[in-house]
Amino acid sequence: MSIRAKFDIRRGDFQLKVNLSLPAKGVTALFGPSGSGKTSILRAIAGLDFFEGGELQVGESTWQADSSYKKPHERPVGYVFQEASLFEHLSVAGNLDYGHKRVPKEEKRIPLDSVKELLGITPLLSRMPNELSGGERQRVAIARALSVSPRLLLMDEPLAGLDEKRKQGILPYIESLHRELEIPILYVSHSSDEVARLADHLALVEGGVAEEAGPIQEMLTRLDLPLAQGPEAEALLSATVAEHDDEFHLTYLDSSAGKFTVVRKDLSIGEPVRLRIAAKDVSLTLAPQSDTSILNIFPATVLEMAPLGIAQVTVRLDAGGTPLLARVTKKSVSALGIQEGKEVFAQAKSVALLA
Amino acid sequence: MPSEADFLALGITLKLAVVSTVLLLLLGTPLAWWMARSRSRFKFLVEAVVALPLVLPPTVLGFYLLLALGSNGPIGKLFESLGGSSLAFTFTGLVIGSVIYSLPFVVQPLQDAFQAVGHRPLEVASTLRASPWDRFVSVALPLARPGFLTAAVLGFAHTIGEFGVVLMIGGNIPGETKVASIAIYDHVEMMEYGRAHWLSGGLLLMSFVMLAGVYAMNGRFRMVKS
């Protein structure tokens, strides 16, 4: 099952050409700077805005084509707006029941009780929206979007209006959605932190075009895309917790690239985690170094190189099947004889564990 | 002491206000909804027409209504062709006059209330499977509730206080079209200050009790509005 979206979005001076093929599975981030039109794409998919000539195919069903257009209330989506936008005249329970009772019985795949439990809002049910904190409101909004058992969950920067602490409070809930419910999620964000933590796939929305999409690890490291060219370029790795070292307070992680060592984190053995490695923190050597303070060193093959500015080069590496980025100077490239296909060792000075 | 005629006038006033308010809400709600949501180029014309009674002297409005409702007027003719009699100097005529005269007092608070609701709650409702009519009933109406209270009070109060239009089209038929405001005028004309006091005081008290009651209720709903 996949989502095919083709829109020509025009509004005044604004123009966005959308031609995306997205997997209807996992979390797909629509990623791009503010004002790039990410929300417009989401609204077009939900049917809130109509764009002449658009095409939208979600799995087997056609939501928009030349001759057909499903109205928003006929589309099995859940939509989480940037502001919680709760119905102020209804209690939390009333907000959740609103959509739930309008869905035909045979389409109710997700029990309302499990939604309430998943988002931790059972204790809030009798409250009115104006008695909730910002984080609670957003959790209720997410639960409400799930109450209709959507085939597709659309989330428009659901964390944008919240402070860091609240964000950290809600992220685990969104992660659990992803794990516990088999609903594909389209997640609009301009925060690379959120994307790195949540997304499996990434669609790039930038410069009036949204055409490039793919698995996030690949998209982050593609040298022909702006993501790998910016100062924040980074690679994402999946790993599992292998073992804890109580003597040195470290945690060891297994990944396809090799064994990672990070400062001890309270995680259970076998738990899947994500690692984030910035290109500027990766240096290259020709032989494995033993007399270094750097713990995370892996054999890798140079796949591709792209110049960055006048003095630097971004190198795309393959480390045991996982793409990795390194940022080195042109001088080092020349001194070490780095070229495509060269076997090197990548040293990661710093690894961020996302969990 | 008030006479039976005074009570009759008070009763007609109340009946006129109740009937007019109900009709005003029924007519004003779709009109205000359209005015709050429409992007039509000609919306300004409709808004101007609805607001006319605010600026026109009641006698002007009453004069035209008298012409329109009479046996030779378009509305009067229509009504007669349907088997009725001329509408001028009848209670039905008074109701038509009051509805037109009080329309802006009902439509404007409703329009403001619908505009305050905004698009977002309705969009949310549409993503929660609510059809357009369903969204209107289950989201727009309850969220605009304070506006309905204001509209009903203003419509009711304005009908009670109406004088000029009633005088022009209702005449002064006791038990039929003689409302309290005209009865008071008659009493003062005939120097019956005592009876004028009774009626005036009665209207004053009635209006105060009604307004106080509504504002007390509105206070309880303010929580919803904020």
XYZ file of C-alpha atoms in Angstrom:
581
model
C 0.000 0.000 0.000
C 1.260 3.451 -0.812
C 0.203 7.054 -1.097
C 0.499 8.856 -4.426
C 0.027 12.584 -4.229
C 0.211 15.011 -7.103
C -0.783 18.611 -6.565
C -0.062 21.903 -8.156
C -0.520 24.263 -5.243
C -0.813 27.943 -6.128
C -1.951 30.733 -3.902
C -1.054 34.258 -4.879
C 2.716 34.287 -5.272
C 3.128 30.967 -3.546
C 3.701 27.930 -5.679
C 4.450 24.323 -4.776
C 4.742 21.370 -7.096
C 3.970 18.166 -5.269
C 4.708 14.814 -6.814
C 5.248 12.284 -4.065
C 5.043 8.581 -3.662
C 5.060 7.679 -0.003
C 4.841 4.371 1.790
C 1.587 3.958 3.702
C 3.534 2.546 6.596
C 5.425 3.957 9.533
C 6.104 7.646 10.019
C 6.838 9.805 7.013
C 8.127 13.271 7.777
C 7.287 16.141 5.457
C 10.382 18.118 6.202
C 11.310 21.598 5.114
C 11.755 25.184 6.260
C 8.865 27.275 7.566
C 6.677 28.587 4.797
C 7.722 25.903 2.329
C 4.154 24.612 2.044
C 4.221 21.488 4.197
C 0.878 22.329 5.766
C -0.649 22.956 2.344
C 0.231 19.397 1.349
C -1.368 18.004 4.476
C -4.503 20.087 3.937
C -4.774 18.950 0.345
C -4.474 15.333 1.469
C -7.174 15.829 4.101
C -9.379 17.503 1.497
C -9.583 20.748 3.478
C -8.307 22.657 0.468
C -9.126 21.776 -3.101
C -6.550 22.118 -5.840
C -7.769 21.752 -9.370
C -6.145 18.935 -11.292
C -4.729 17.237 -8.199
C -4.427 13.495 -7.879
C -4.453 11.549 -4.666
C -4.441 7.816 -4.335
C -4.271 6.210 -0.898
C -3.830 2.474 -1.157
C -6.720 1.105 -3.173
C -8.923 4.168 -2.959
C -8.876 7.334 -5.003
C -9.422 10.453 -2.947
C -8.961 12.913 -5.738
C -8.739 12.547 -9.496
C -9.961 14.402 -12.556
C -13.537 13.370 -12.091
C -13.774 12.575 -8.412
C -13.217 14.362 -5.165
C -13.878 12.968 -1.732
C -14.992 15.627 0.728
C -12.979 15.868 3.950
C -15.643 14.150 6.039
C -15.635 11.240 3.602
C -11.890 10.623 3.934
C -10.729 8.192 6.626
C -8.048 10.506 7.998
C -7.167 11.731 11.439
C -5.841 15.280 11.525
C -3.846 16.834 14.339
C -3.620 20.584 13.837
C -0.732 22.689 15.014
C -2.908 24.195 17.729
C -4.892 21.567 19.597
C -8.158 23.183 18.378
C -10.323 21.267 20.825
C -14.062 21.872 20.822
C -14.315 24.312 23.698
C -17.990 23.543 24.274
C -17.339 19.855 24.890
C -15.507 18.055 27.680
C -12.465 15.928 26.899
C -14.746 12.886 26.736
C -17.123 14.816 24.470
C -14.266 15.741 22.169
C -13.264 12.092 21.874
C -16.822 10.865 21.353
C -17.501 13.435 18.657
C -15.700 11.623 15.878
C -15.996 8.157 17.373
C -19.786 8.096 17.219
C -19.783 9.317 13.626
C -17.723 6.403 12.348
C -19.628 3.326 11.151
C -19.244 0.384 13.487
C -17.389 -1.835 11.025
C -14.711 0.839 10.587
C -13.954 1.117 14.291
C -10.695 -0.760 14.417
C -9.139 1.060 17.340
C -11.049 0.845 20.626
C -11.519 4.265 22.205
C -10.371 2.920 25.550
C -6.998 1.919 24.202
C -6.557 5.356 22.618
C -7.310 6.993 25.968
C -4.851 4.711 27.691
C -2.165 5.107 25.051
C -2.194 8.886 25.412
C -2.716 8.898 29.153
C -5.873 10.958 29.141
C -8.202 8.755 31.158
C -7.824 11.047 34.219
C -8.705 14.105 32.110
C -11.987 12.885 30.621
C -14.372 15.016 32.659
C -12.388 18.231 32.259
C -13.224 21.065 29.906
C -10.548 22.056 27.361
C -9.826 25.361 29.109
C -8.846 23.413 32.219
C -6.016 21.609 30.429
C -2.356 22.494 30.061
C -0.847 22.957 26.600
C 0.675 19.489 26.604
C -2.555 17.866 27.774
C -4.546 19.688 25.107
C -2.258 18.394 22.401
C -2.496 14.842 23.752
C -6.274 15.064 23.688
C -6.091 16.406 20.127
C -4.006 13.412 19.085
C -6.390 11.022 20.828
C -9.338 12.719 19.134
C -7.737 12.276 15.723
C -7.282 8.583 16.521
C -10.849 8.205 17.767
C -12.101 7.838 14.186
C -9.803 4.846 13.515
C -8.121 6.659 10.634
C -6.419 4.877 7.744
C -3.955 7.734 7.665
C -2.924 10.053 10.472
C -1.900 13.573 9.480
C 0.037 15.560 12.058
C 0.875 19.207 11.456
C 3.752 20.162 13.754
C 1.855 18.903 16.788
C 4.700 19.927 19.085
C 5.485 23.341 17.625
C 3.614 25.386 20.190
C 5.031 23.576 23.204
C 8.093 24.218 25.319
C 10.955 21.738 25.415
C 9.766 19.969 28.540
C 6.248 19.427 27.202
C 7.685 18.265 23.894
C 9.737 15.627 25.639
C 6.557 14.655 27.491
C 4.583 14.031 24.297
C 7.238 12.494 22.049
C 7.056 9.082 23.763
C 3.296 9.021 23.129
C 3.805 9.675 19.439
C 6.497 7.028 19.325
C 4.129 4.559 20.916
C 1.412 5.344 18.337
C 3.821 4.356 15.750
C 4.697 1.112 17.499
C 1.299 0.034 18.794
C -1.099 1.078 16.065
C -0.527 0.184 12.500
C -1.524 3.544 11.138
C 0.694 5.318 8.661
C 1.539 8.809 9.882
C 2.385 11.855 7.800
C 4.221 14.179 10.116
C 4.920 17.780 9.187
C 7.926 19.274 10.897
C 10.712 21.741 10.490
C 12.526 20.368 13.533
C 15.319 17.995 12.617
C 15.283 16.675 16.194
C 11.701 15.473 15.913
C 12.289 14.060 12.475
C 15.421 12.185 13.543
C 13.561 10.704 16.433
C 10.265 9.764 14.822
C 10.512 9.405 11.094
C 11.146 6.274 9.054
C 10.724 8.070 5.782
C 11.313 11.609 4.746
C 9.841 13.771 2.014
C 11.650 16.984 1.319
C 9.614 20.154 0.817
C 11.851 22.955 -0.278
C 12.130 25.644 -2.913
C 8.632 25.149 -4.271
C 9.051 21.443 -4.940
C 8.147 18.289 -3.058
C 9.298 15.392 -5.174
C 12.117 13.673 -3.308
C 11.209 11.054 -0.745
C 12.746 7.905 0.645
C 13.931 6.090 3.744
C 15.236 8.630 6.217
C 18.749 7.182 6.526
C 19.174 7.461 2.810
C 17.586 10.903 2.464
C 19.752 12.404 5.206
C 22.939 11.252 3.524
C 22.166 11.856 -0.137
C 24.794 14.291 -1.308
C 22.558 15.641 -4.076
C 20.017 16.898 -1.528
C 20.359 19.999 0.663
C 20.103 17.965 3.888
C 23.601 16.533 3.533
C 25.033 19.841 2.401
C 24.070 22.054 5.307
C 26.149 22.629 8.425
C 23.758 20.350 10.335
C 24.309 17.351 8.060
C 24.048 14.101 9.943
C 23.442 10.378 9.622
C 20.973 8.228 11.488
C 21.655 4.661 12.588
C 19.442 2.035 14.140
C 20.943 0.046 16.951
C 19.911 -2.163 19.847
C 21.054 -2.036 23.433
C 23.604 -4.842 23.883
C 25.030 -4.451 27.345
C 25.729 -2.048 30.196
C 29.148 -1.446 31.669
C 28.744 -0.567 35.335
C 32.440 0.001 35.977
C 32.808 2.826 33.462
C 29.159 3.810 33.327
C 28.775 3.039 29.661
C 26.207 1.379 27.438
C 27.179 -0.740 24.446
C 24.982 -0.831 21.375
C 24.949 -3.165 18.419
C 24.393 -1.832 14.937
C 25.108 -2.986 11.433
C 28.058 -0.558 11.384
C 29.589 -2.115 14.481
C 29.558 -1.778 18.236
C 28.867 1.686 19.671
C 29.815 2.949 23.087
C 27.809 5.719 24.718
C 27.495 7.108 28.228
C 25.282 4.803 30.242
C 21.562 5.218 29.658
C 18.808 3.539 31.544
C 17.537 1.269 28.776
C 16.697 -2.416 28.780
C 18.821 -4.883 26.863
C 17.562 -5.486 23.346
C 15.683 -2.187 23.150
C 15.853 -0.563 19.715
C 17.334 2.941 19.669
C 18.443 5.480 17.131
C 21.838 7.072 16.951
C 22.562 10.382 15.407
C 26.014 11.189 14.158
C 26.817 14.655 12.841
C 29.038 14.820 9.758
C 31.319 17.335 11.447
C 31.988 14.862 14.289
C 33.263 12.126 11.984
C 36.905 12.026 10.939
C 38.637 9.519 8.699
C 41.838 7.506 9.106
C 43.460 4.900 6.915
C 44.337 2.510 9.755
C 42.351 1.812 12.947
C 43.763 3.925 15.741
C 44.262 2.417 19.154
C 46.014 5.312 20.836
C 43.016 7.618 20.729
C 40.334 8.688 23.189
C 37.664 8.122 20.564
C 35.727 4.913 21.270
C 33.529 4.637 18.217
C 35.626 3.596 15.254
C 34.327 1.594 12.280
C 35.597 0.298 9.001
C 33.823 1.991 6.110
C 33.953 2.372 2.361
C 33.888 5.751 0.619
C 30.835 5.900 -1.628
C 30.735 9.435 -2.846
C 32.167 12.887 -2.205
C 30.834 16.411 -2.635
C 32.696 19.668 -2.103
C 31.438 21.915 0.673
C 32.493 25.536 0.420
C 36.030 26.116 -0.717
C 38.008 24.095 1.800
C 35.862 21.133 2.818
C 34.432 17.942 1.442
C 31.445 15.924 2.564
C 32.128 12.211 2.270
C 29.399 9.624 2.105
C 30.440 6.314 3.591
C 29.051 2.844 3.787
C 29.579 1.347 7.223
C 28.292 -2.223 7.157
C 25.339 -1.274 4.979
C 24.516 1.900 6.883
C 25.185 5.264 5.245
C 27.330 7.654 7.247
C 28.589 11.187 6.558
C 32.014 12.630 7.315
C 33.168 16.180 6.872
C 36.862 16.590 6.155
C 39.131 19.182 4.577
C 40.253 19.021 0.972
C 43.767 18.879 2.317
C 43.022 15.643 4.193
C 41.334 14.149 1.146
C 44.464 14.778 -0.831
C 46.851 13.685 1.959
C 45.031 10.399 2.630
C 44.236 9.727 -1.008
C 40.509 9.473 -0.291
C 38.476 8.555 -3.340
C 35.401 6.557 -4.206
C 35.757 2.905 -3.215
C 38.568 3.558 -0.741
C 38.500 1.540 2.492
C 38.850 3.817 5.520
C 38.095 3.952 9.228
C 35.488 6.400 10.456
C 35.945 7.846 13.946
C 32.873 9.350 15.560
C 33.827 11.887 18.211
C 30.284 12.206 19.440
C 27.191 10.045 19.111
C 23.749 11.174 20.221
C 21.407 8.500 21.416
C 17.761 9.262 20.702
C 15.560 7.559 23.247
C -54.832 51.668 38.573
C -54.271 50.002 35.221
C -57.368 49.165 33.250
C -58.153 46.010 31.341
C -57.142 47.824 28.170
C -53.690 48.437 29.621
C -53.219 44.747 30.365
C -54.416 43.964 26.876
C -51.813 46.355 25.439
C -49.119 44.768 27.578
C -50.210 41.321 26.441
C -50.056 42.308 22.779
C -46.623 43.806 23.318
C -45.356 40.572 24.841
C -46.954 38.409 22.180
C -45.505 40.601 19.440
C -42.050 40.461 21.031
C -42.113 36.676 21.462
C -43.398 35.943 17.963
C -41.009 38.443 16.377
C -37.997 37.137 18.312
C -38.692 33.556 17.297
C -39.071 34.566 13.652
C -36.010 36.799 13.846
C -33.869 33.947 15.132
C -35.198 31.582 12.486
C -34.548 34.070 9.684
C -31.490 35.715 11.174
C -29.490 32.526 11.771
C -29.092 31.434 8.134
C -28.681 35.058 7.036
C -25.987 35.741 9.653
C -24.262 32.441 8.818
C -24.169 33.379 5.168
C -22.880 36.864 5.988
C -20.196 35.442 8.289
C -18.937 32.860 5.801
C -19.673 34.163 2.329
C -16.961 35.578 0.149
C -19.509 36.839 -2.351
C -18.719 40.171 -3.968
C -22.212 41.367 -3.222
C -22.134 40.667 0.481
C -21.737 44.375 1.221
C -25.092 45.085 -0.421
C -26.876 42.552 1.772
C -25.100 43.930 4.838
C -26.183 47.469 3.960
C -29.809 46.423 3.454
C -29.890 44.529 6.765
C -28.412 47.555 8.562
C -30.841 50.076 7.023
C -33.322 50.027 9.924
C -30.503 51.225 12.183
C -30.260 54.543 10.392
C -33.714 55.099 8.895
C -36.283 57.006 10.920
C -38.956 54.452 11.942
C -41.555 56.587 10.217
C -39.804 56.135 6.861
C -39.717 52.405 7.302
C -43.298 52.429 8.547
C -44.460 54.499 5.594
C -43.023 52.096 3.039
C -44.291 49.103 4.971
C -47.738 50.639 5.037
C -47.656 50.949 1.274
C -46.289 47.440 0.797
C -48.686 45.755 3.214
C -51.842 47.595 2.143
C -54.394 46.210 -0.354
C -52.497 47.826 -3.219
C -49.016 46.941 -2.034
C -47.119 43.878 -3.310
C -47.101 42.022 0.006
C -50.688 42.919 0.753
C -51.796 41.775 -2.711
C -49.887 38.530 -2.366
C -51.471 37.907 0.992
C -54.939 38.709 -0.321
C -54.482 36.392 -3.291
C -53.715 33.641 -0.786
C -57.097 34.244 0.761
C -56.104 36.632 3.523
C -57.074 40.219 4.024
C -54.940 43.336 3.767
C -52.077 43.249 6.270
C -52.075 46.882 7.213
C -53.509 47.484 10.667
C -53.333 43.793 11.614
C -51.214 41.904 14.127
C -49.568 39.942 11.290
C -48.612 43.249 9.715
C -47.085 44.329 13.013
C -45.034 41.128 13.158
C -43.709 41.691 9.633
C -42.846 45.275 10.490
C -41.077 44.326 13.735
C -39.082 41.572 12.095
C -37.765 43.945 9.463
C -37.193 46.742 11.940
C -35.297 44.554 14.449
C -33.401 42.456 11.929
C -30.011 44.196 12.340
C -30.201 43.808 16.118
C -30.408 40.044 15.701
C -28.278 39.479 12.619
C -25.252 41.492 13.715
C -24.575 39.723 17.036
C -25.125 36.383 15.300
C -22.777 37.320 12.494
C -20.134 38.402 15.024
C -20.588 35.175 16.951
C -20.256 33.013 13.854
C -17.172 34.949 12.789
C -15.673 34.464 16.244
C -16.143 30.709 15.909
C -13.839 30.823 12.906
C -13.024 28.134 10.370
C -10.847 25.907 12.508
C -13.466 24.149 14.691
C -15.460 23.397 11.547
C -12.409 22.028 9.789
C -11.685 19.855 12.788
C -15.269 18.601 12.698
C -14.951 17.790 9.016
C -11.896 15.624 9.703
C -14.004 13.899 12.372
C -16.548 12.767 9.757
C -19.139 15.506 10.304
C -21.040 16.606 7.193
C -21.594 20.337 6.592
C -25.066 20.413 8.181
C -23.841 18.255 11.060
C -20.910 20.645 11.635
C -23.250 23.616 11.702
C -25.559 22.049 14.275
C -22.994 20.320 16.457
C -20.176 22.878 16.402
C -21.114 26.301 15.016
C -24.424 26.680 16.874
C -23.179 25.692 20.343
C -20.009 27.760 20.002
C -22.063 30.782 18.930
C -24.401 30.385 21.892
C -23.495 33.679 23.622
C -24.284 35.460 20.359
C -27.717 33.852 20.290
C -28.458 35.117 23.786
C -27.445 38.635 22.861
C -29.403 38.471 19.616
C -32.552 37.194 21.311
C -32.392 39.839 24.039
C -31.766 42.685 21.628
C -34.473 41.501 19.241
C -36.976 41.086 22.051
C -36.150 44.385 23.747
C -36.131 46.302 20.513
C -39.567 44.974 19.594
C -40.958 45.950 22.978
C -39.602 49.451 22.578
C -40.864 49.896 19.049
C -43.116 52.889 18.499
C -42.821 54.630 15.171
C -43.225 51.666 12.876
C -46.121 50.293 14.919
C -47.866 53.625 14.825
C -47.534 53.810 11.055
C -48.651 50.305 10.138
C -50.552 49.040 13.154
C -52.701 51.990 13.843
C -54.178 51.949 17.257
C -56.775 49.193 17.449
C -57.313 48.169 21.067
C -56.993 44.429 21.578
C -55.565 43.981 18.116
C -52.609 46.221 17.400
C -52.421 48.593 20.333
C -49.121 47.868 22.054
C -47.916 49.213 25.390
C -45.658 51.920 23.987
C -48.597 53.423 22.099
C -50.933 53.032 25.043
C -48.475 55.002 27.140
C -48.358 57.714 24.508
C -52.174 57.888 24.485
C -52.318 58.128 28.273
C -49.829 60.967 28.307
C -51.749 62.736 25.534
C -54.867 62.537 27.661
C -52.987 63.604 30.780
C -53.595 60.202 32.437
C -50.194 60.212 34.092
C -51.189 57.620 36.692
C -51.977 54.985 34.092
C -48.918 55.972 32.059
C -46.852 55.322 35.204
C -48.304 51.852 35.644
C -47.558 50.803 32.111
C -44.143 52.458 31.933
C -43.089 51.038 35.275
C -44.352 47.635 34.185
C -42.277 47.707 30.988
C -39.264 48.993 32.861
C -39.446 46.201 35.434
C -40.101 43.539 32.815
C -37.150 44.646 30.706
C -34.843 44.801 33.703
C -35.794 41.333 34.963
C -35.318 39.880 31.507
C -31.940 41.499 30.928
C -30.683 40.586 34.390
C -31.749 36.999 33.857
C -30.032 36.731 30.507
C -26.807 38.343 31.663
C -26.740 36.035 34.681
C -27.054 33.099 32.293
C -24.461 34.542 29.964
C -22.056 34.793 32.878
C -22.280 31.057 33.309
C -21.536 30.492 29.637
C -18.589 32.843 29.567
C -16.392 29.950 30.604
C -17.219 28.313 27.302
C -16.538 31.445 25.341
C -13.061 32.192 26.652
